């Protein structure tokens, strides 16, 4: 009987923590909607969702954030937008926040803007991506400067952009 009371007390405490919005709580509809909104307005889909920009955003949500085979070629080499649904579903919210705070990547990813986002927005982005679930395949790997790449890719002006340090 004592074990039953202890178990019920623990369940009640966990339930109360979840209702209070604890980090271990299941994402609520508002935070998922906030993540959806942030991903729309910050341009994440422009690179991380195939054909999103070309179709003026008219891409089913089921295809969002699955990465792209379109490369971005410049003095830094050729980069590809990763499949965020595969990446973020492998990270906890806390791991994602830490990664976003320390991220430094090659162009065209605006990592410096991601670092400026507030923690609640980063968590909402993570919750939305996890809500979508894993889908798609990993993006092609980075290709160093001077190596040939297969199309499709966007060629950035070679003299206009310095390679990141």
PDB file of C-alpha atoms in Angstrom:
ATOM      1  CA  UNK A   1       0.000   0.000   0.000  1.00  0.00           C
ATOM      2  CA  UNK A   2       2.863   2.381   0.842  1.00  0.00           C
ATOM      3  CA  UNK A   3       4.419   1.660  -2.559  1.00  0.00           C
ATOM      4  CA  UNK A   4       1.121   2.514  -4.278  1.00  0.00           C
ATOM      5  CA  UNK A   5       0.836   5.818  -2.398  1.00  0.00           C
ATOM      6  CA  UNK A   6       4.461   6.686  -3.254  1.00  0.00           C
ATOM      7  CA  UNK A   7       3.895   5.878  -6.925  1.00  0.00           C
ATOM      8  CA  UNK A   8       0.703   7.954  -7.030  1.00  0.00           C
ATOM      9  CA  UNK A   9       2.462  10.852  -5.301  1.00  0.00           C
ATOM     10  CA  UNK A  10       5.304  10.720  -7.826  1.00  0.00           C
ATOM     11  CA  UNK A  11       2.861  10.651 -10.747  1.00  0.00           C
ATOM     12  CA  UNK A  12       0.980  13.624  -9.297  1.00  0.00           C
ATOM     13  CA  UNK A  13       4.223  15.572  -8.884  1.00  0.00           C
ATOM     14  CA  UNK A  14       5.283  14.830 -12.464  1.00  0.00           C
ATOM     15  CA  UNK A  15       1.868  15.791 -13.729  1.00  0.00           C
ATOM     16  CA  UNK A  16       1.991  19.084 -11.817  1.00  0.00           C
ATOM     17  CA  UNK A  17       5.451  19.840 -13.212  1.00  0.00           C
ATOM     18  CA  UNK A  18       4.178  19.196 -16.723  1.00  0.00           C
ATOM     19  CA  UNK A  19       1.172  21.431 -16.194  1.00  0.00           C
ATOM     20  CA  UNK A  20       3.484  24.176 -14.937  1.00  0.00           C
ATOM     21  CA  UNK A  21       5.394  24.059 -18.235  1.00  0.00           C
ATOM     22  CA  UNK A  22       8.480  22.227 -17.041  1.00  0.00           C
ATOM     23  CA  UNK A  23      11.122  21.380 -19.626  1.00  0.00           C
ATOM     24  CA  UNK A  24      10.185  17.723 -19.417  1.00  0.00           C
ATOM     25  CA  UNK A  25       6.575  18.522 -20.287  1.00  0.00           C
ATOM     26  CA  UNK A  26       5.061  17.362 -23.538  1.00  0.00           C
ATOM     27  CA  UNK A  27       4.940  20.202 -26.064  1.00  0.00           C
ATOM     28  CA  UNK A  28       1.660  22.034 -26.074  1.00  0.00           C
ATOM     29  CA  UNK A  29      -0.177  23.212 -29.182  1.00  0.00           C
ATOM     30  CA  UNK A  30       0.856  26.838 -28.583  1.00  0.00           C
ATOM     31  CA  UNK A  31       4.582  26.087 -28.510  1.00  0.00           C
ATOM     32  CA  UNK A  32       4.301  23.916 -31.632  1.00  0.00           C
ATOM     33  CA  UNK A  33       2.410  26.697 -33.415  1.00  0.00           C
ATOM     34  CA  UNK A  34       5.047  29.195 -32.255  1.00  0.00           C
ATOM     35  CA  UNK A  35       7.766  26.972 -33.716  1.00  0.00           C
ATOM     36  CA  UNK A  36       5.877  26.728 -37.009  1.00  0.00           C
ATOM     37  CA  UNK A  37       5.570  30.526 -37.119  1.00  0.00           C
ATOM     38  CA  UNK A  38       9.256  31.116 -36.312  1.00  0.00           C
ATOM     39  CA  UNK A  39      10.397  28.678 -38.983  1.00  0.00           C
ATOM     40  CA  UNK A  40       8.185  30.458 -41.531  1.00  0.00           C
ATOM     41  CA  UNK A  41       9.269  34.010 -40.782  1.00  0.00           C
ATOM     42  CA  UNK A  42      12.984  33.383 -40.276  1.00  0.00           C
ATOM     43  CA  UNK A  43      13.478  31.806 -43.689  1.00  0.00           C
ATOM     44  CA  UNK A  44      14.581  28.364 -42.458  1.00  0.00           C
ATOM     45  CA  UNK A  45      12.389  26.700 -45.077  1.00  0.00           C
ATOM     46  CA  UNK A  46      13.983  28.742 -47.880  1.00  0.00           C
ATOM     47  CA  UNK A  47      17.063  26.510 -47.754  1.00  0.00           C
ATOM     48  CA  UNK A  48      16.062  23.541 -45.608  1.00  0.00           C
ATOM     49  CA  UNK A  49      12.893  22.666 -47.583  1.00  0.00           C
ATOM     50  CA  UNK A  50      13.237  21.680 -51.253  1.00  0.00           C
ATOM     51  CA  UNK A  51      11.545  24.130 -53.662  1.00  0.00           C
ATOM     52  CA  UNK A  52      10.084  26.254 -50.830  1.00  0.00           C
ATOM     53  CA  UNK A  53      11.349  29.620 -52.090  1.00  0.00           C
ATOM     54  CA  UNK A  54      10.720  28.805 -55.750  1.00  0.00           C
ATOM     55  CA  UNK A  55       7.115  27.871 -54.953  1.00  0.00           C
ATOM     56  CA  UNK A  56       6.553  30.911 -52.704  1.00  0.00           C
ATOM     57  CA  UNK A  57       6.102  28.651 -49.704  1.00  0.00           C
ATOM     58  CA  UNK A  58       3.525  26.425 -51.359  1.00  0.00           C
ATOM     59  CA  UNK A  59       5.069  23.177 -50.139  1.00  0.00           C
ATOM     60  CA  UNK A  60       3.182  20.715 -47.931  1.00  0.00           C
ATOM     61  CA  UNK A  61       4.245  20.884 -44.293  1.00  0.00           C
ATOM     62  CA  UNK A  62       4.999  17.162 -44.475  1.00  0.00           C
ATOM     63  CA  UNK A  63       7.998  18.093 -46.678  1.00  0.00           C
ATOM     64  CA  UNK A  64       9.309  20.950 -44.534  1.00  0.00           C
ATOM     65  CA  UNK A  65      12.866  20.904 -43.171  1.00  0.00           C
ATOM     66  CA  UNK A  66      13.930  17.739 -44.994  1.00  0.00           C
ATOM     67  CA  UNK A  67      17.140  19.316 -46.321  1.00  0.00           C
ATOM     68  CA  UNK A  68      18.055  19.832 -49.939  1.00  0.00           C
ATOM     69  CA  UNK A  69      20.363  18.550 -52.639  1.00  0.00           C
ATOM     70  CA  UNK A  70      20.827  22.103 -53.931  1.00  0.00           C
ATOM     71  CA  UNK A  71      24.386  23.132 -53.144  1.00  0.00           C
ATOM     72  CA  UNK A  72      25.740  26.577 -52.326  1.00  0.00           C
ATOM     73  CA  UNK A  73      29.173  26.920 -53.894  1.00  0.00           C
ATOM     74  CA  UNK A  74      31.598  29.693 -53.033  1.00  0.00           C
ATOM     75  CA  UNK A  75      35.100  30.330 -51.730  1.00  0.00           C
ATOM     76  CA  UNK A  76      34.240  28.141 -48.692  1.00  0.00           C
ATOM     77  CA  UNK A  77      33.497  25.101 -50.881  1.00  0.00           C
ATOM     78  CA  UNK A  78      30.009  23.702 -51.410  1.00  0.00           C
ATOM     79  CA  UNK A  79      27.531  23.417 -48.588  1.00  0.00           C
ATOM     80  CA  UNK A  80      24.104  21.830 -48.419  1.00  0.00           C
ATOM     81  CA  UNK A  81      21.192  22.651 -46.129  1.00  0.00           C
ATOM     82  CA  UNK A  82      20.935  19.716 -43.718  1.00  0.00           C
ATOM     83  CA  UNK A  83      17.780  17.760 -43.024  1.00  0.00           C
ATOM     84  CA  UNK A  84      16.722  19.466 -39.796  1.00  0.00           C
ATOM     85  CA  UNK A  85      14.065  16.858 -39.104  1.00  0.00           C
ATOM     86  CA  UNK A  86      16.750  14.201 -38.851  1.00  0.00           C
ATOM     87  CA  UNK A  87      19.122  16.467 -36.918  1.00  0.00           C
ATOM     88  CA  UNK A  88      16.687  17.949 -34.394  1.00  0.00           C
ATOM     89  CA  UNK A  89      14.885  14.709 -33.607  1.00  0.00           C
ATOM     90  CA  UNK A  90      18.261  13.326 -32.457  1.00  0.00           C
ATOM     91  CA  UNK A  91      18.811  16.207 -30.001  1.00  0.00           C
ATOM     92  CA  UNK A  92      17.046  17.040 -26.761  1.00  0.00           C
ATOM     93  CA  UNK A  93      15.733  20.585 -26.409  1.00  0.00           C
ATOM     94  CA  UNK A  94      18.636  21.436 -24.114  1.00  0.00           C
ATOM     95  CA  UNK A  95      21.153  19.999 -26.589  1.00  0.00           C
ATOM     96  CA  UNK A  96      19.545  22.007 -29.405  1.00  0.00           C
ATOM     97  CA  UNK A  97      19.666  25.255 -27.421  1.00  0.00           C
ATOM     98  CA  UNK A  98      23.345  24.659 -26.627  1.00  0.00           C
ATOM     99  CA  UNK A  99      24.126  23.819 -30.260  1.00  0.00           C
ATOM    100  CA  UNK A 100      22.272  26.910 -31.515  1.00  0.00           C
ATOM    101  CA  UNK A 101      24.181  29.113 -29.059  1.00  0.00           C
ATOM    102  CA  UNK A 102      27.590  27.850 -30.220  1.00  0.00           C
ATOM    103  CA  UNK A 103      26.945  27.051 -33.886  1.00  0.00           C
ATOM    104  CA  UNK A 104      29.319  28.456 -36.494  1.00  0.00           C
ATOM    105  CA  UNK A 105      28.903  27.095 -40.007  1.00  0.00           C
ATOM    106  CA  UNK A 106      29.816  27.960 -43.561  1.00  0.00           C
ATOM    107  CA  UNK A 107      27.663  30.218 -45.755  1.00  0.00           C
ATOM    108  CA  UNK A 108      24.907  30.687 -46.546  1.00  0.00           C
ATOM    109  CA  UNK A 109      23.630  29.600 -43.085  1.00  0.00           C
ATOM    110  CA  UNK A 110      23.089  32.718 -40.950  1.00  0.00           C
ATOM    111  CA  UNK A 111      24.419  31.049 -37.778  1.00  0.00           C
ATOM    112  CA  UNK A 112      25.037  34.486 -36.265  1.00  0.00           C
ATOM    113  CA  UNK A 113      21.286  35.194 -36.378  1.00  0.00           C
ATOM    114  CA  UNK A 114      20.431  31.825 -34.856  1.00  0.00           C
ATOM    115  CA  UNK A 115      22.716  32.634 -31.923  1.00  0.00           C
ATOM    116  CA  UNK A 116      20.658  35.765 -31.247  1.00  0.00           C
ATOM    117  CA  UNK A 117      17.317  33.989 -30.926  1.00  0.00           C
ATOM    118  CA  UNK A 118      15.853  33.807 -27.456  1.00  0.00           C
ATOM    119  CA  UNK A 119      15.706  30.465 -25.675  1.00  0.00           C
ATOM    120  CA  UNK A 120      11.907  30.132 -25.821  1.00  0.00           C
ATOM    121  CA  UNK A 121      11.945  30.551 -29.600  1.00  0.00           C
ATOM    122  CA  UNK A 122      14.742  28.002 -29.994  1.00  0.00           C
ATOM    123  CA  UNK A 123      12.771  25.549 -27.878  1.00  0.00           C
ATOM    124  CA  UNK A 124       9.624  26.193 -29.936  1.00  0.00           C
ATOM    125  CA  UNK A 125      11.568  25.496 -33.148  1.00  0.00           C
ATOM    126  CA  UNK A 126      12.771  22.209 -31.698  1.00  0.00           C
ATOM    127  CA  UNK A 127       9.276  21.228 -30.557  1.00  0.00           C
ATOM    128  CA  UNK A 128       7.847  21.899 -34.003  1.00  0.00           C
ATOM    129  CA  UNK A 129      10.554  19.861 -35.762  1.00  0.00           C
ATOM    130  CA  UNK A 130      10.051  16.980 -33.332  1.00  0.00           C
ATOM    131  CA  UNK A 131       6.288  17.286 -33.847  1.00  0.00           C
ATOM    132  CA  UNK A 132       6.861  16.825 -37.608  1.00  0.00           C
ATOM    133  CA  UNK A 133       9.004  13.759 -36.901  1.00  0.00           C
ATOM    134  CA  UNK A 134      11.942  12.365 -38.845  1.00  0.00           C
ATOM    135  CA  UNK A 135      11.564  12.242 -42.627  1.00  0.00           C
ATOM    136  CA  UNK A 136      13.690  12.274 -45.733  1.00  0.00           C
ATOM    137  CA  UNK A 137      17.366  11.518 -46.139  1.00  0.00           C
ATOM    138  CA  UNK A 138      20.518  13.328 -45.029  1.00  0.00           C
ATOM    139  CA  UNK A 139      21.758  16.157 -47.253  1.00  0.00           C
ATOM    140  CA  UNK A 140      24.941  15.609 -49.257  1.00  0.00           C
ATOM    141  CA  UNK A 141      28.167  16.191 -47.308  1.00  0.00           C
ATOM    142  CA  UNK A 142      30.230  19.375 -47.486  1.00  0.00           C
ATOM    143  CA  UNK A 143      32.622  19.582 -50.446  1.00  0.00           C
ATOM    144  CA  UNK A 144      35.896  21.510 -49.888  1.00  0.00           C
ATOM    145  CA  UNK A 145      36.938  24.344 -52.243  1.00  0.00           C
ATOM    146  CA  UNK A 146      38.412  23.351 -55.583  1.00  0.00           C
ATOM    147  CA  UNK A 147      36.590  20.037 -55.842  1.00  0.00           C
ATOM    148  CA  UNK A 148      34.022  19.391 -58.537  1.00  0.00           C
ATOM    149  CA  UNK A 149      30.393  19.040 -57.547  1.00  0.00           C
ATOM    150  CA  UNK A 150      27.426  17.789 -59.493  1.00  0.00           C
ATOM    151  CA  UNK A 151      24.542  20.166 -60.184  1.00  0.00           C
ATOM    152  CA  UNK A 152      22.299  21.513 -58.923  1.00  0.00           C
ATOM    153  CA  UNK A 153      24.162  24.253 -57.093  1.00  0.00           C
ATOM    154  CA  UNK A 154      24.116  28.009 -56.813  1.00  0.00           C
ATOM    155  CA  UNK A 155      27.448  29.617 -57.641  1.00  0.00           C
ATOM    156  CA  UNK A 156      28.262  32.538 -55.369  1.00  0.00           C
ATOM    157  CA  UNK A 157      30.664  35.152 -56.688  1.00  0.00           C
ATOM    158  CA  UNK A 158      34.122  33.929 -55.776  1.00  0.00           C
ATOM    159  CA  UNK A 159      35.655  37.363 -55.119  1.00  0.00           C
ATOM    160  CA  UNK A 160      32.662  38.921 -53.362  1.00  0.00           C
ATOM    161  CA  UNK A 161      32.770  36.723 -50.264  1.00  0.00           C
ATOM    162  CA  UNK A 162      35.730  35.856 -48.108  1.00  0.00           C
ATOM    163  CA  UNK A 163      35.920  32.335 -46.778  1.00  0.00           C
ATOM    164  CA  UNK A 164      35.056  32.107 -43.071  1.00  0.00           C
ATOM    165  CA  UNK A 165      37.965  31.708 -40.695  1.00  0.00           C
TER     166      UNK A 165
END
